[in-house]
Structures are given as structure tokens and as C-alpha cells.
Coordinates of C-alpha atoms in Angstrom, one line a residue:
M1 CA -26.6 -59.3 25.3
K2 CA -23.4 -57.2 25.7
K3 CA -21.9 -58.8 22.5
Q4 CA -25.1 -58.0 20.6
L5 CA -25.0 -54.4 21.7
I6 CA -21.4 -54.0 20.6
L7 CA -22.2 -55.6 17.3
G8 CA -25.2 -53.2 16.9
I9 CA -22.9 -50.2 17.5
A10 CA -20.4 -51.5 15.0
L11 CA -23.1 -51.9 12.4
L12 CA -24.3 -48.3 13.0
V13 CA -20.8 -47.0 12.6
S14 CA -20.3 -49.0 9.5
V15 CA -23.6 -47.8 8.0
S16 CA -22.7 -44.1 8.9
S17 CA -19.3 -44.5 7.3
I18 CA -20.8 -45.8 4.1
A19 CA -23.3 -42.9 4.0
Q20 CA -20.4 -40.4 4.5
K21 CA -18.4 -41.9 1.7
K22 CA -21.4 -42.0 -0.6
E23 CA -22.2 -38.3 0.1
I24 CA -18.6 -37.2 -0.4
K25 CA -18.4 -39.1 -3.7
A26 CA -21.5 -37.3 -4.8
L27 CA -19.8 -34.0 -3.7
E28 CA -16.7 -34.8 -5.7
K29 CA -18.7 -35.8 -8.7
A30 CA -20.7 -32.5 -8.6
V31 CA -17.4 -30.5 -8.4
K32 CA -15.9 -32.5 -11.3
N33 CA -19.0 -31.7 -13.4
S34 CA -18.8 -28.0 -12.4
N35 CA -22.3 -28.3 -10.7
Y36 CA -21.1 -25.9 -8.0
A37 CA -24.6 -25.0 -6.6
E38 CA -25.3 -28.7 -6.1
A39 CA -21.8 -29.2 -4.6
K40 CA -22.3 -26.4 -2.1
S41 CA -25.7 -27.9 -1.1
L42 CA -24.0 -31.2 -0.5
V43 CA -21.3 -29.5 1.7
T44 CA -24.1 -28.2 3.9
Q45 CA -25.7 -31.6 4.2
L46 CA -22.3 -33.2 5.1
Q47 CA -21.6 -30.7 7.9
S48 CA -23.6 -32.7 10.4
M49 CA -21.5 -35.8 9.6
E50 CA -18.2 -34.0 9.9
G51 CA -17.6 -34.9 13.6
A52 CA -18.0 -38.6 12.9
M53 CA -15.5 -38.7 9.9
D54 CA -12.0 -40.2 10.2
S55 CA -9.1 -37.9 9.3
K56 CA -8.7 -39.4 5.8
L57 CA -12.4 -38.8 5.0
K58 CA -12.3 -35.4 6.5
D59 CA -9.4 -34.4 4.2
K60 CA -11.4 -35.6 1.1
Y61 CA -14.4 -33.6 2.4
Y62 CA -12.5 -30.4 3.0
F63 CA -10.7 -30.6 -0.3
A64 CA -13.9 -31.1 -2.2
S65 CA -15.6 -28.3 -0.2
A66 CA -12.8 -25.9 -1.1
K67 CA -13.2 -26.7 -4.8
A68 CA -17.0 -26.3 -4.4
F69 CA -16.7 -22.8 -2.8
F70 CA -14.0 -21.7 -5.1
S71 CA -16.2 -22.6 -8.1
N72 CA -13.3 -22.4 -10.5
G73 CA -12.8 -18.7 -9.6
S74 CA -16.4 -17.6 -9.8
G75 CA -17.1 -17.9 -6.1
S76 CA -18.2 -14.8 -4.2
S77 CA -15.9 -13.1 -1.6
K78 CA -17.7 -15.0 1.1
D79 CA -17.3 -18.3 -0.8
I80 CA -13.6 -17.7 -1.3
T81 CA -13.2 -17.2 2.4
S82 CA -15.0 -20.5 3.0
A83 CA -12.8 -22.2 0.4
V84 CA -9.6 -21.0 2.2
S85 CA -11.1 -22.0 5.5
S86 CA -11.7 -25.6 4.2
L87 CA -8.1 -25.8 2.9
E88 CA -6.7 -24.7 6.3
K89 CA -8.4 -27.7 7.9
I90 CA -6.7 -30.3 5.7
S91 CA -4.4 -32.3 7.9
S92 CA -1.9 -33.5 5.3
T93 CA -0.9 -31.6 2.2
T94 CA -0.7 -33.6 -1.0
V95 CA 0.7 -32.5 -4.4
E96 CA -2.9 -32.1 -5.6
V97 CA -3.8 -29.8 -2.7
S98 CA -0.6 -27.8 -3.2
Q99 CA -1.4 -27.4 -6.9
F100 CA -5.0 -26.3 -6.1
K101 CA -3.6 -23.7 -3.6
Q102 CA -1.5 -22.3 -6.3
V103 CA -4.5 -22.0 -8.6
I104 CA -6.4 -20.1 -5.9
E105 CA -3.3 -17.9 -5.2
N106 CA -2.9 -17.0 -8.9
D107 CA -6.7 -16.2 -9.2
L108 CA -6.7 -14.1 -6.0
I109 CA -3.5 -12.2 -7.0
S110 CA -5.3 -11.2 -10.3
K111 CA -8.4 -10.1 -8.4
A112 CA -6.6 -8.2 -5.7
N113 CA -4.6 -6.3 -8.3
D114 CA -7.7 -5.5 -10.3
F115 CA -9.5 -4.2 -7.2
Y116 CA -6.4 -2.2 -6.1
T117 CA -6.0 -0.7 -9.6
A118 CA -9.7 0.3 -9.6
K119 CA -9.1 1.9 -6.2
D120 CA -11.7 -0.4 -4.6
F121 CA -9.4 -0.7 -1.6
S122 CA -11.9 -2.4 0.7
K123 CA -12.3 -5.4 -1.6
A124 CA -8.6 -5.5 -2.3
A125 CA -7.9 -5.7 1.4
S126 CA -10.3 -8.6 1.8
V127 CA -8.7 -10.5 -1.2
F128 CA -5.2 -9.9 0.1
E129 CA -6.2 -11.3 3.5
S130 CA -7.5 -14.4 1.7
L131 CA -4.2 -14.7 -0.2
Y132 CA -2.4 -14.6 3.2
N133 CA -4.6 -17.3 4.5
V134 CA -3.9 -19.5 1.5
K135 CA -0.1 -18.9 1.8
K136 CA 0.7 -18.0 5.4
S137 CA 4.4 -18.2 4.6
D138 CA 4.1 -15.0 2.5
Q139 CA 3.3 -12.3 5.1
T140 CA 3.7 -9.6 2.4
Y141 CA 0.0 -10.4 1.4
L142 CA -1.0 -9.4 5.0
Y143 CA 1.0 -6.2 4.6
Y144 CA -0.8 -5.4 1.3
A145 CA -4.1 -6.1 3.1
A146 CA -3.2 -3.6 5.8
S147 CA -2.1 -0.9 3.3
S148 CA -5.4 -1.4 1.3
A149 CA -7.6 -1.2 4.4
L150 CA -5.8 2.0 5.4
Q151 CA -6.4 3.5 2.0
A152 CA -10.1 2.5 2.3
Q153 CA -10.1 4.4 5.6
D154 CA -11.2 1.2 7.4
M155 CA -9.1 2.0 10.4
D156 CA -10.3 -0.9 12.6
T157 CA -9.5 -3.5 9.9
A158 CA -6.2 -1.9 9.1
L159 CA -5.2 -1.8 12.8
G160 CA -6.0 -5.5 13.1
Y161 CA -3.7 -6.3 10.2
Y162 CA -0.9 -4.1 11.4
L163 CA -1.1 -5.5 14.9
Q164 CA -0.8 -9.0 13.4
L165 CA 2.2 -8.0 11.3
N166 CA 3.9 -6.4 14.3
E167 CA 3.3 -9.6 16.4
L168 CA 4.7 -11.7 13.6
G169 CA 7.8 -9.6 13.5
Y170 CA 7.3 -8.8 9.8
T171 CA 9.9 -6.5 8.3
G172 CA 9.4 -7.0 4.5
V173 CA 13.2 -7.0 4.1
S174 CA 14.1 -8.9 0.9
T175 CA 16.7 -9.0 -1.8
E176 CA 15.8 -7.2 -5.1
Y177 CA 17.6 -8.2 -8.3
F178 CA 17.8 -5.6 -11.0
A179 CA 19.3 -4.8 -14.4
I180 CA 19.2 -2.1 -17.0
N181 CA 17.0 -2.8 -20.1
S182 CA 19.3 -2.0 -23.0
A183 CA 16.4 -1.0 -25.3
S184 CA 14.7 1.5 -22.9
G185 CA 17.6 2.4 -20.7
Q186 CA 15.3 1.9 -17.6
E187 CA 16.1 -0.2 -14.6
E188 CA 13.9 -3.3 -14.1
V189 CA 13.5 -5.4 -11.0
L190 CA 13.2 -9.1 -12.0
P191 CA 13.3 -12.5 -10.4
K192 CA 17.0 -13.5 -10.2
E193 CA 16.8 -16.4 -12.7
T194 CA 15.0 -14.1 -15.2
R195 CA 17.4 -11.3 -14.8
D196 CA 20.4 -13.6 -15.2
K197 CA 18.9 -15.1 -18.3
F198 CA 18.3 -11.6 -19.9
V199 CA 21.8 -10.5 -19.0
K200 CA 23.2 -13.6 -20.7
M201 CA 21.0 -12.9 -23.8
G202 CA 22.4 -9.4 -23.9
T203 CA 19.0 -7.6 -23.6
H204 CA 20.0 -6.3 -20.1
T205 CA 23.2 -4.9 -18.6
N206 CA 24.5 -3.6 -15.2
A207 CA 23.0 -6.4 -13.1
G208 CA 23.0 -5.8 -9.4
E209 CA 21.2 -6.6 -6.2
R210 CA 20.1 -4.6 -3.1
T211 CA 18.3 -5.2 0.2
T212 CA 15.0 -3.5 0.5
E213 CA 14.3 -1.2 3.5
S214 CA 12.5 -2.6 6.6
K215 CA 8.8 -1.8 6.9
S216 CA 8.7 -2.4 10.6
S217 CA 8.9 1.4 11.4
E218 CA 6.1 2.1 9.0
I219 CA 4.0 -0.6 10.6
I220 CA 4.3 0.7 14.1
K221 CA 4.0 4.3 12.9
N222 CA 0.7 3.4 11.3
I223 CA -0.5 1.6 14.5
A224 CA 0.3 4.7 16.5
L225 CA -1.4 7.1 14.0
I226 CA -4.5 4.9 13.8
Y227 CA -4.7 4.8 17.6
A228 CA -4.4 8.6 17.6
E229 CA -7.2 8.8 14.9
K230 CA -9.4 6.7 17.2
G231 CA -8.7 9.0 20.1
E232 CA -6.7 6.3 22.0
N233 CA -3.7 8.7 22.6
D234 CA -2.0 6.7 25.3
K235 CA -1.8 3.6 23.1
A236 CA -0.6 5.8 20.2
L237 CA 2.2 7.3 22.2
D238 CA 3.1 3.8 23.6
A239 CA 3.3 2.3 20.1
M240 CA 5.5 5.2 18.9
K241 CA 7.8 4.8 22.0
Q242 CA 8.2 1.1 21.2
A243 CA 9.0 1.9 17.6
R244 CA 11.7 4.3 18.6
E245 CA 13.2 1.9 21.1
A246 CA 13.3 -0.8 18.5
N247 CA 14.8 1.5 15.8
P248 CA 16.8 4.2 17.6
E249 CA 18.6 5.2 14.4
D250 CA 15.4 5.8 12.4
S251 CA 15.0 9.6 12.3
S252 CA 11.6 9.3 10.6
L253 CA 10.1 7.8 13.7
L254 CA 11.3 10.8 15.7
V255 CA 9.5 13.1 13.2
N256 CA 6.4 11.0 13.4
E257 CA 6.4 11.1 17.1
A258 CA 6.8 14.9 16.9
N259 CA 3.9 15.1 14.5
L260 CA 1.8 13.0 16.9
H261 CA 2.5 15.4 19.7
Y262 CA 1.7 18.3 17.5
K263 CA -1.7 16.8 16.7
L264 CA -2.3 16.2 20.4
G265 CA -1.5 19.9 21.1
N266 CA 1.8 19.1 22.9
K267 CA 3.7 22.0 21.2
D268 CA 6.7 22.0 23.6
K269 CA 7.3 18.3 23.1
Y270 CA 6.9 18.8 19.4
Q271 CA 9.6 21.4 19.3
A272 CA 11.9 19.4 21.5
L273 CA 11.7 16.3 19.3
I274 CA 12.2 18.4 16.1
S275 CA 15.3 19.9 17.6
E276 CA 16.5 16.5 18.5
A277 CA 15.9 15.1 15.0
L278 CA 17.8 18.0 13.4
A279 CA 20.7 17.7 15.9
N280 CA 21.0 13.9 15.2
D281 CA 20.8 14.1 11.4
P282 CA 21.0 17.7 10.1
N283 CA 21.8 16.7 6.5
N284 CA 19.2 14.0 6.0
P285 CA 17.2 15.1 2.9
D286 CA 14.3 12.8 3.8
L287 CA 14.1 14.1 7.4
L288 CA 14.2 17.7 6.1
Y289 CA 11.4 16.9 3.6
N290 CA 9.3 15.5 6.4
L291 CA 9.9 18.6 8.5
A292 CA 9.0 20.8 5.6
V293 CA 5.6 18.9 5.2
L294 CA 5.0 19.3 8.9
A295 CA 5.8 23.0 8.9
N296 CA 3.6 23.6 5.9
D297 CA 0.7 21.7 7.5
G298 CA 1.2 23.8 10.6
G299 CA 1.0 27.0 8.6
D300 CA 4.7 28.0 8.9
K301 CA 5.4 28.6 5.3
V302 CA 8.8 30.3 5.9
K303 CA 10.1 27.4 7.8
A304 CA 8.7 24.9 5.3
K305 CA 10.4 26.7 2.4
E306 CA 13.7 26.6 4.4
Y307 CA 13.5 22.9 4.9
Y308 CA 12.4 22.1 1.4
T309 CA 15.2 24.2 -0.1
K310 CA 17.9 22.5 2.1
S311 CA 16.4 19.0 1.3
L312 CA 16.5 19.8 -2.4
S313 CA 20.2 20.9 -2.2
L314 CA 21.0 17.5 -0.7
K315 CA 18.7 15.5 -3.0
P316 CA 18.1 17.6 -6.2
N317 CA 16.2 15.0 -8.1
N318 CA 13.4 14.3 -5.6
T319 CA 10.2 15.0 -7.6
N320 CA 8.1 15.2 -4.4
T321 CA 10.3 18.0 -3.0
L322 CA 10.4 19.9 -6.3
T323 CA 6.6 19.7 -6.7
N324 CA 5.9 20.7 -3.1
L325 CA 8.3 23.6 -3.2
A326 CA 6.7 24.9 -6.4
A327 CA 3.2 24.5 -4.8
L328 CA 4.4 26.4 -1.7
V329 CA 5.7 29.3 -3.8
L330 CA 2.5 29.4 -5.9
S331 CA 0.4 29.3 -2.7
E332 CA 1.2 33.0 -2.2
E333 CA -0.6 33.9 -5.5
Q334 CA -4.1 33.6 -4.1
E335 CA -3.6 36.3 -1.5
I336 CA -1.9 38.6 -4.1
V337 CA -4.9 38.2 -6.5
K338 CA -7.3 38.8 -3.7
V339 CA -5.6 42.1 -2.9
M340 CA -5.4 43.1 -6.6
N341 CA -9.1 42.5 -7.1
G342 CA -9.9 44.7 -4.1
L343 CA -8.0 47.7 -5.4
G344 CA -9.7 50.8 -6.8
T345 CA -8.8 53.0 -9.7
S346 CA -6.7 55.8 -8.0
A347 CA -3.2 56.5 -9.0
A348 CA -2.0 54.9 -5.7
D349 CA -4.1 51.8 -6.3
N350 CA -2.8 51.5 -9.9
R351 CA 0.8 51.7 -8.6
K352 CA 0.0 49.1 -6.0
Y353 CA -1.6 46.9 -8.7
D354 CA 1.5 47.0 -10.8
E355 CA 3.7 46.1 -7.8
L356 CA 1.5 43.1 -7.0
K357 CA 1.4 42.1 -10.7
Q358 CA 5.2 42.1 -10.7
K359 CA 5.2 40.1 -7.5
R360 CA 3.0 37.5 -9.0
T361 CA 5.2 37.3 -12.1
D362 CA 8.2 36.8 -9.8
L363 CA 6.4 33.9 -8.1
Y364 CA 5.8 32.3 -11.5
K365 CA 9.4 32.7 -12.5
E366 CA 10.5 31.2 -9.1
A367 CA 8.2 28.2 -9.4
A368 CA 8.8 27.4 -13.1
P369 CA 12.3 25.8 -12.8
Y370 CA 11.1 23.4 -10.1
L371 CA 8.2 22.2 -12.3
E372 CA 10.5 22.0 -15.4
K373 CA 12.8 19.8 -13.4
V374 CA 9.9 17.5 -12.4
L375 CA 8.9 17.1 -16.1
E376 CA 12.5 16.4 -17.0
L377 CA 12.6 13.6 -14.4
K378 CA 9.0 12.4 -14.7
E379 CA 7.6 13.2 -18.1
D380 CA 4.1 11.7 -17.5
S381 CA 3.3 14.2 -14.7
V382 CA 0.1 15.6 -16.4
E383 CA -0.9 18.0 -13.6
V384 CA 2.6 19.5 -13.5
G385 CA 2.7 19.8 -17.2
L386 CA -0.6 21.7 -17.3
T387 CA 0.4 24.0 -14.4
L388 CA 3.6 24.9 -16.1
A389 CA 1.7 25.5 -19.4
N390 CA -0.5 28.1 -17.5
I391 CA 2.6 29.7 -16.0
Y392 CA 4.2 30.0 -19.4
S393 CA 1.0 31.6 -20.8
A394 CA 1.0 34.1 -17.9
L395 CA 4.6 35.0 -18.6
G396 CA 3.9 35.5 -22.3
E397 CA 5.9 32.5 -23.3
D398 CA 3.2 31.3 -25.7
A399 CA 5.3 28.9 -27.8
K400 CA 6.3 26.9 -24.7
A401 CA 2.8 27.0 -23.4
K402 CA 1.4 25.6 -26.7
V403 CA 3.9 22.7 -26.7
L404 CA 2.8 21.6 -23.2
K405 CA -0.9 22.1 -23.7
E406 CA -0.8 19.9 -26.9
K407 CA 1.1 17.2 -24.9
Y408 CA -0.9 17.2 -21.7
D409 CA -4.3 18.8 -22.3
R410 CA -6.2 15.7 -23.6

């Protein structure tokens, strides 16, 4: 009786295995014929048999499932996630599996870039996460997912990504290979082999390499700022403390901690940290720029101008500093115009009007050189070009204004 029972079980297992193989062959055939709706239906049917499959059969099932959900690139975001999930379950990576992963990676890169360019940051974040799951060795995809989620103002999702990156110890440090394009005169960052080939061909010169800056400070800073945004102030301050302990030489972290205390209303701590930052690195143009932004946001325009001016003296070609300094100067115009419009027609009011008009003209003359320098460094700055055109018009420099309007007013 016992032998018959064992034989019966063996027969059941054999029949089950035959059924599994038959269904998986049907799945593979549907995928091969691009019948993806049928293939996904077969995947659902096979789910109940998954537990009874041996490892070899499971790998065939997961691989075919991944292809079914991917649908040659036409799968939905949810389907792509399912495809990636199926690939992760494959126990042994073959050449065929590796090649298919590369196909998915290339497709997702294209989609992620399209979403990001279209400023659909939420979808970009989701696709970048899928890219990371396809290629866990490239944590940069997870960093892009975090950055995209942050721009989409999806704080919880961004925080999750940043916490993962911090736990993984991601720095983003890499070696960049560059050369000057002889035709355009512009620097280009290229893969090393491509750059070396172009230099050998003579199309590029002045080859070099450099190490990119670590993103670890930025990651912990964003973790802290997100916690602060969520009202979890203790976690925010703890994250910033960890960041400073790990990177004691990074003055930007000191500024960010000061900014955090400012937002939390801790003005004394804010002032102490700002003083410490300046004492540690008084001639750091980036630190001075950050301090200028903070001062301006806090309504201290005099201090902001002082910091911007000193930063610019140390780093004269920083277009952000030039633009912000011009904007700071021009911000006084609104109050001047308001007073001018409120004046009457008396002799005293007319004199006051002329004084204010000259003051406004002086503002224009002070701001113009900063904007001119921006256009010299970054010719495609449309908003700067139009602002400068309006300044030229107000100053009576009509020829200059006409040139800029023809170039930028499209």
C-alpha cells in the first residue's frame, strides 16, 4: 500500500511538472509572437504553480514574465515595475538575461530623460527608480530618482530615496574625462575611450580628467531639510549634525545648519553659526554667495549686497552671483516708483520727483554692467537679455535696446 501511495505522489508531481512546462512554453510562444495581453494572462495563471516549480523552471517563468510585462517597451509604469521585479527573482544570470536587462535599461533611460525634460518629475522619479532596480550597481539612478521626486515636491518619496542613498554610502564621486572641441572651442565631457579617439583624430585638444565632487553633503542636507519641512525638527537637526561630523571641512553644511536654525526661529544659533562659517573660511566665494542668499531671504538687503559683492570679487564670472546682485539692486526700484506715483504737483514734489527719477536711473546704471557680464558669459540668457533691453530703453540707449530686443524678444 505504501509503495502505491509513493508511486501515486510521484505521478502527481510528474503530471504537475508537465503542466507547468506546457504553460511556460505557451507563455514563451505568446511573448515571441508579441501577443503580450495573452502572455500577461498566462503569467497570472502560472502564479498558482510558482511554488511547485524547480529553480530552472522558475528562471524560465520569471524571464518570460519580464518580457511579457515589458511588452517591447510599451508596458505601463506598473507593468515595467512588474518586469523589473520578475528579473530580480532570476537565480542565475545568463547572457540572454543580461542582454535583455540592457534593452530595458536603454528604454528606461530614454523615458526618464523625456519625462525629466518635460518637467514631469513624478514620472521621472518612478522610472529612475526602476532603472536602479534593473541595475543596482549604478546607484546614480537612485540619486536621480531622489532629485526628481524632490522637484516634484513629493517629500515622502524623496526622503525614502535619500535615506537609501545615505545608508548605501553613496557619494557620486567619479572621474570625468574631458577635452576641448576644436571647432566650437567648448569643453566636452566624454567617455575616456571616445575622448582619446577624438584627440587622436585631432578634433579635440587639451585632454584632461578630474574627480567630481561628493554628493554626500547634499544628500544629508536634503534629508535634514525634508525633515524640517515635515515638522520633524529633531530629526532634521540630528541629520545636519551627522553631516557636519562626517564632513567637518564642508562650510556649506555649516551654512545649511544655520539656515535651518533660522527657519526654526533660533536666531542666536543662526548668528553663531554664520560667524563660525566666516571665521573658518572668510574668502570662500561659494560660502559668501550662500550667505548673501540667506541674508536676502531674511530681508537684510544691505548685508546681502555686501556678501554678493565680496563673492563676486573672488569669483567674477559666477553668473548666478551677477544675476542675483543685479536683481538685488533693481529690487529698490519698486519702492522708488511707488513714492514717485504718490507725489503731487507742488514745486517741492516736482523736485522730489526729479531726485527719485535720478535715483532710479542710478540703479539702472549700477545693475547694467552685471547683466552685460551675464550675457557675455551666457549668451542664451533670454530673461537677462530682455531685462537689459528694458534698462537700455529707460536710459535712452535705444540702439542697444533694439539689438537685444531683436535677439531675445521672440
